[in-house]
Phi, psi and omega in degrees: 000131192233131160233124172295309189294131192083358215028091195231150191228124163250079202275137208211107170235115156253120177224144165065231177267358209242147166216133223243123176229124193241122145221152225264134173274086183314130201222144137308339224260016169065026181333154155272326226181109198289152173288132208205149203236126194271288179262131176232144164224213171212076197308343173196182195288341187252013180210145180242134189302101159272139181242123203229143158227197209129135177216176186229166181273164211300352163274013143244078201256343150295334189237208233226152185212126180275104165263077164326097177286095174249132173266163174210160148254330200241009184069338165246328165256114193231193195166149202261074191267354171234094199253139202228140161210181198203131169301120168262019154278012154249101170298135165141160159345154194237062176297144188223136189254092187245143183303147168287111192240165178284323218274164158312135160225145179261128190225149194220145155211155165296137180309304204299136183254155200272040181327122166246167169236030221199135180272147190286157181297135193258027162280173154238072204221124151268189202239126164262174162193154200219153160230141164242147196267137172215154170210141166277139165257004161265330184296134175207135160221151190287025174267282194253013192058196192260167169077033168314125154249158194215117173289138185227164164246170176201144186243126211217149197280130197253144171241160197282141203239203179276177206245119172222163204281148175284174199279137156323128175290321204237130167266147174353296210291349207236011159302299209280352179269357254259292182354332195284173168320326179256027182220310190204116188263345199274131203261146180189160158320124169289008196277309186310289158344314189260346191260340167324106171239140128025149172246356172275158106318075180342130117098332167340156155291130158322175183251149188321126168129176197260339179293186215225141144271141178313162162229110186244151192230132215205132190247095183309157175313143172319116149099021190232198200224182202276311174298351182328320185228085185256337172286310201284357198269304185303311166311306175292336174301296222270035172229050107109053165271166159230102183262125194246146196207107145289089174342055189314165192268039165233020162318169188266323177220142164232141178251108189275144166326287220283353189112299245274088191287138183222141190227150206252192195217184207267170185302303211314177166060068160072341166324299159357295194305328183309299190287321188287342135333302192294310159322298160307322184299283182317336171260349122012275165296337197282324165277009179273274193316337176309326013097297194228356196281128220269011198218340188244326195330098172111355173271314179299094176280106177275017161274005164227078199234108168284175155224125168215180195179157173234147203052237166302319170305346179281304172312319178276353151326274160343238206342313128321301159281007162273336182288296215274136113359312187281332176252111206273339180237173165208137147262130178263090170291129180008072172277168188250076166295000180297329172262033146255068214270004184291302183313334156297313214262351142246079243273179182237108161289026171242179176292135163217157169270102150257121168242149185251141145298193196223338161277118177268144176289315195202138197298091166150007198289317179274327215277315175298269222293332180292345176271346176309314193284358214224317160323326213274154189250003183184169172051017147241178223191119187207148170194185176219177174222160190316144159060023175232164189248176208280349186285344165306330154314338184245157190267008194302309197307336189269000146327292198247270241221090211271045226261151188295324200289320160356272174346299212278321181277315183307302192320281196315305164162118138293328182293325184286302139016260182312306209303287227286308155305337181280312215261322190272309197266344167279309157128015213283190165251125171254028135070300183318301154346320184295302215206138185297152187245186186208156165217352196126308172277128185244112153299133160237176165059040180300132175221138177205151184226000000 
C-alpha cells in the first residue's frame, strides 16, 4: 500500500505475529535506493529476522548510513530501539535479530538515509542531545563585554523515543567557511559535508530512573566550535556520561536561537583565562539546573565533573581543573600549553591524561604536556600515538580524511578517553590504564605515575 500524501511510503508485509511497516521522510539528503525492510522470517521460536536495504548516494560512499529501527506494540506508540548500521562500500542486506513475544509486533523504518562519517557509539545508551542559549550578567571581558550569550550543547544517556533525523555534526551557517585551512582540506562538495549527521539525537528524554551522571565539561580547539569533537561526546553519552560543550568566545562562528551570528577572537593575550571563566561560569549553571531544570533536574552528578579538551581547549581544561575544586580529572588532547603558562609553572596536582601526536604542530608542543607530566607525583599519564597531527583530535578528520588509520587512532582515543574517567571519576578498575594497546594505531613513548 503506497499513500502519497506527506510523501510517506508504506509498506506492509505479515507473517506469524509480526507486521513490518516503513515509513519514508521527505530527505535532501540524496538516497540512491530508499531504506526498506525487504524481508521477514522467523529462524527460531524466540527471535524474529528482519532483512532491511537501502543506500545513499555515491558521494557518500567513504562513509556510514544509519538505519534507525522503531518498534511498537500497539502502532501508535513507537520508539527507536535499534539503531542498525552499515559501511557503504559493502552491498547486500542488513539483518536485525529482534526478540519474539506472543503480543503483535510492529517494526518501521525511515525511506531516508541517515549519512554519518562517525562510527557508531559502542555504549548502552542511546544518545540525546539539547542545545541552550546561556548569559551571564556578571561576566564581563574586555573582548566582547558584559551580559555575553553563549551557546551549549549537551549529550546525554537517552531514552528511546519516536523516530526524528538525528542532530547534523555542522549547523547551516559553518558551510561556507568548512573549507579553509583550518577546518577541511579533502575537496568534496560542501553539501555532502554539511548534510553528514550525528549519533545524537534532538530533544530526546533523558533515560528513565532517578540516577545522576558523571559530567565532563569539554573545550574546543581555538577558532573551532562547540561541535568539534561530537563523536567522542557520543561515545561517552552513550556509557552514561552527560558531556557539556561551549561555544567559548573565540569559536569562529556561534549561531544564536534569534538567528543572530557571533563571531569570536582568539585565546592569546590572557584569553585562555577568559574561557576557563566561561567554563566555571557553566558549572555554575549546571548547579542551578541540577535543582530546577525541568528536564535535567537531579541527573547530573556534580561530585563526579571531569574536563577535557583539545588544543588550546586542552589547556583550558588542564586549567580548570587545577583552579576549580569541583572538577576531580582531565583529559588533554595534543594541548597547546603555551597559552597557559600558570598552568606550566605550578603543574597540575589532580589525575590527568595527555595524548600527543607525534608530527608537533610547532616545535616543543609534546615536550610542555611531557614537563606537565613530570611535575605531577602521582596519577598522570601521557603517551602519543604513531603517525598522527594535531588535526586527528578533533573528530572533523573523519570528515575530511574518512581512512581506516583514521578510524583506528580516534578508536584508541576514546577508548583511553572513557578507560581514564571511568577509573577517576567511578572508581572502576581499568586494565587499559596498565599498558599501551595497539589497535592497528600504536602508541609510543608511554609515561605514568
Amino acid at each position: 500500500m503506497v499513500r502519497n500524501d506527506r510523501n510517506e511510503m508504506f509498506v506492509k508485509t505479515l507473517l506469524s505475529l509480526v507486521t513490518v511497516v516503513c515509513l519514508g521522510l521527505s530527505s535532501a539528503l540524496g538516497a540512491a535506493a530508499p531504506h526498506q525492510i525487504t524481508a521477514i522470517d522467523r529462524p527460531d521460536s524466540q527471535q524474529v529476522r528482519l532483512s532491511l536495504a537501502g543506500g545513499l548516494a555515491t558521494e557518500y560512499q567513504e562513509y556510514y548510513d544509519i538505519f534507525p529501527l522503531e518498534t511498537s506494540a500497539d502502532q501508535k506508540n513507537w520508539a527507536v530501539t535499534a539503531t542498525l548500521f552499515r559501511t557503504n562500500s559493502v552491498a547486500g542486506p542488513i539483518l536485525s535479530f529482534q526478540p519474539s513475544t506472543n503480543r503483535v509486533g510492529f517494526f518501521r523504518i525511515p525511506t531516508n538515509g541517515c549519512p554519518t562519517a562517525f562510527p557508531k557509539p559502542t555504549g548502552p545508551y542511546q544518545v540525546g542531545t539539547v542545545s541552550r542559549l546561556f548569559a551571564s550578567a556578571t561576566r564581563n571581558t574586555t573582548v566582547v563585554g558584559p551580559n555575553r550569550k553563549f551557546m551549549v550543547s549537551l549529550f546525554y544517556p537517552a531514552a528511546p523515543a519516536v523516530w526524528r533525523p538525528p542532530q547534523f555534526v555542522f549547523e547551516p551557517i559553518y558551510g561556507p567557511v568548512l573549507f579553509s585551512s583550518e577546518f577541511l582540506t579533502n575537496p568534496r562538495s560542501v553539501d555532502v559535508i554539511t548534510n553528514l549527521l550525528s549519533h545524537a539525537w534532538p530533544g530526546l528524554p533523558v533515560v528513565a530512573g532517578t540516577n545522576s551522571f558523571p559530567v565532563l565539561v569539554y573545550s574546543h580547539g581555538s577558532g573551532y566550535f562547540r561541535r568539534d569533537n561530537i563523536h567522542k561526546f557520543s561515545e561517552l553519552a552513550s556509557h552514561g556520561y552527560i558531556v557539556v560543550a561551549a561555544d567559548d568566545y573565540d569559536s569562529a562562528y556561534s549561531y544564536l536561537p534569534d538567528g543572530t551570528l557571533v563571531t569570536g577572537t582568539g585565546k592569546i593575550n590572557g584569553g585562555e583565562a577568559y574561557s576557563v571563566a566561561d567554563n566555571q561560569f557553566l558549572i555554575d549553571e549546571l548547579e542551578r539546573m541540577n535543582i530546577s531544570d525541568p528536564m535535567f533536574a537531579g541527573r547530573f552528578d556534580l561530585s563526579k565533573i571531569g574536563a577535557l579538551g583539545w588544543s588550546v581547549g586542552g589547556a583550558v581544561a588542564g586549567d580548570l581543573c587545577r583552579l576549580d575544586a569541583r572538577v576531580k580529572a582531565a583529559v588533554l588532547y595534543d594541548a597547546a600549553f603555551w597559552i597557559a603558562p600558570e598552568l606550566s609553572q605550578n603543574g597540575l596536582n589532580k589525575p590527568f591524561l595527555c595524548i600527543n601526536a607525534t608530527t608537533e604542530l610547532q616545535a616543543g608542543w609534546a615536550a610542555a604536556a611531557i614537563a606537565l607530566f613530570n611535575q605531577a607525583t602521582h596519577d598522570a599519564l601521557f603517551f602519543q600515538i604513531n603517525g598522527t597531527y594535531h588535526a586527528e583530535f578533533s573528530d572533523i578528520i573523519l570528515m575530511d580524511y574518512p581512512g581506516t588509520t583514521e578510524l583506528q587512532q580516534t578508536a584508541l582515543i576514546v577508548n583511553y578517553t572513557r578507560a581514564f574517567f571511568n577509573h577517576y571519576l567511578r572508581g572502576t578498575t581499568e586494565p587499559l590504564l596498565n599498558a599501551p594497546t595497539s589497535n592497528g594505531a600504536t602508541i609510543v613513548n608511554w609515561m605514568k605515575k
